[in-house]
Coordinates of C-alpha atoms in Angstrom, one line a residue:
X1 CA 228.9 176.6 144.6
X2 CA 229.7 172.9 144.2
X3 CA 231.5 171.4 147.2
X4 CA 232.8 167.9 147.8
X5 CA 234.1 167.0 151.2
X6 CA 235.9 163.7 151.9
X7 CA 236.1 162.1 155.3
X8 CA 237.0 158.8 156.9
X9 CA 240.8 158.7 156.2
X10 CA 243.3 157.8 158.8
X11 CA 246.0 155.4 159.9
X12 CA 245.4 151.7 159.7
X13 CA 247.5 148.6 159.8
X14 CA 247.9 146.4 156.8
X15 CA 244.9 144.1 156.4
X16 CA 242.6 146.6 158.0
X17 CA 239.7 148.5 156.6
X18 CA 238.5 152.1 156.2
X19 CA 235.4 153.6 154.8
X20 CA 235.7 156.9 153.0
X21 CA 232.7 159.2 152.5
X22 CA 232.3 162.1 150.0
X23 CA 229.5 164.5 150.8
X24 CA 228.4 166.7 147.9
X25 CA 226.6 170.0 148.1
X26 CA 225.6 172.8 145.9
X27 CA 223.8 170.6 143.4
X28 CA 221.8 167.4 143.2
X29 CA 224.4 164.8 142.3
X30 CA 222.1 162.0 141.5
X31 CA 222.5 162.6 137.8
X32 CA 226.3 162.6 137.7
X33 CA 229.1 160.1 137.7
X34 CA 231.5 160.2 140.5
X35 CA 235.1 158.9 141.0
X36 CA 237.7 158.3 143.6
X37 CA 241.3 159.0 142.9
X38 CA 244.5 158.8 144.9
X39 CA 247.9 160.4 144.8
X40 CA 250.9 159.0 146.6
X41 CA 254.0 161.1 147.3
X42 CA 256.0 161.6 144.2
X43 CA 253.4 159.9 142.0
X44 CA 250.7 161.1 139.6
X45 CA 247.1 161.1 140.6
X46 CA 245.4 157.9 139.5
X47 CA 241.9 156.7 139.3
X48 CA 240.9 154.1 141.9
X49 CA 237.2 153.6 141.1
X50 CA 234.3 155.2 139.4
X51 CA 230.5 154.9 139.5
X52 CA 227.7 156.0 137.2
X53 CA 224.9 158.2 138.3
X54 CA 222.6 155.3 138.8
X55 CA 225.2 153.1 140.5
X56 CA 224.6 150.5 137.8
X57 CA 228.1 150.8 136.3
X58 CA 231.3 150.7 138.2
X59 CA 235.0 150.5 137.4
X60 CA 237.9 149.4 139.6
X61 CA 241.6 149.7 139.0
X62 CA 243.3 146.3 138.9
X63 CA 245.2 147.2 142.0
X64 CA 242.1 147.5 144.2
X65 CA 239.7 145.0 142.5
X66 CA 238.2 142.6 145.0
X67 CA 239.3 144.8 148.0
X68 CA 237.5 148.2 147.4
X69 CA 233.9 148.8 146.8
X70 CA 232.3 152.1 145.6
X71 CA 228.7 152.9 146.4
X72 CA 226.5 155.9 146.4
X73 CA 223.4 157.1 148.3
X74 CA 221.8 159.7 146.0
X75 CA 219.2 160.7 148.6
X76 CA 222.1 161.8 150.8
X77 CA 224.3 163.2 148.0
X78 CA 227.1 160.9 149.2
X79 CA 229.5 158.5 147.7
X80 CA 231.4 155.9 149.7
X81 CA 234.6 153.9 149.3
X82 CA 234.8 150.8 151.4
X83 CA 238.4 149.7 151.5
X84 CA 239.3 146.3 152.9
X85 CA 242.5 144.3 153.1
X86 CA 244.5 147.5 152.9
X87 CA 248.1 147.3 151.9
X88 CA 251.0 149.8 152.5
X89 CA 250.9 150.6 148.8
X90 CA 247.4 152.0 149.3
X91 CA 248.9 154.8 151.2
X92 CA 247.9 158.1 149.5
X93 CA 245.7 161.1 149.6
X94 CA 242.3 160.1 148.4
X95 CA 240.1 162.5 146.4
X96 CA 236.5 162.3 145.2
X97 CA 235.4 164.1 142.1
X98 CA 232.3 164.6 140.0
X99 CA 231.7 164.5 136.3
X100 CA 229.0 167.0 135.4
X101 CA 228.6 165.8 131.8
X102 CA 225.5 163.9 132.6
X103 CA 226.8 160.7 130.9
X104 CA 224.9 157.5 131.7
X105 CA 228.2 155.8 132.4
X106 CA 231.4 156.9 134.2
X107 CA 234.6 158.4 132.9
X108 CA 238.2 157.3 133.6
X109 CA 239.7 160.5 132.4
X110 CA 240.9 162.8 135.2
X111 CA 240.5 165.9 133.0
X112 CA 236.8 165.1 132.5
X113 CA 236.0 165.6 136.2
X114 CA 234.8 169.0 137.0
X115 CA 235.0 169.4 140.8
X116 CA 237.3 167.8 143.4
X117 CA 237.3 167.5 147.1
X118 CA 240.2 168.6 149.3
X119 CA 241.4 165.0 149.8
X120 CA 241.7 162.8 152.9
X121 CA 244.9 161.0 153.9
X122 CA 245.0 157.2 154.1
X123 CA 248.1 155.7 155.7
X124 CA 248.6 151.9 155.9
X125 CA 251.4 150.7 158.1
X126 CA 253.1 147.4 157.6

């Protein structure tokens, strides 16, 4: 049984920082690409960032580029999302997901991710 568990969300003031974690179990995830997504009320789920299995390839949405950093510790089966300079528009539920295709890169397509976490709420106050 594959499980992804996010943690680290919370309430923060604009300009603040949060670090999200996504702990994976049920499989060794060092061979798989991972992604972070978010969904704000009334909006569709969107990709925020993605990382290849090696960590050598990363993608960032324009809205978070320069503020967010994705990283992974394959020994711990954990992916991180460091979020700095947070803005009210970053408020959303954040989800991590895994792509089990074994690709050397990452995918930006939501429908190509196989398992999802339950999400963690991030609220940024102005």
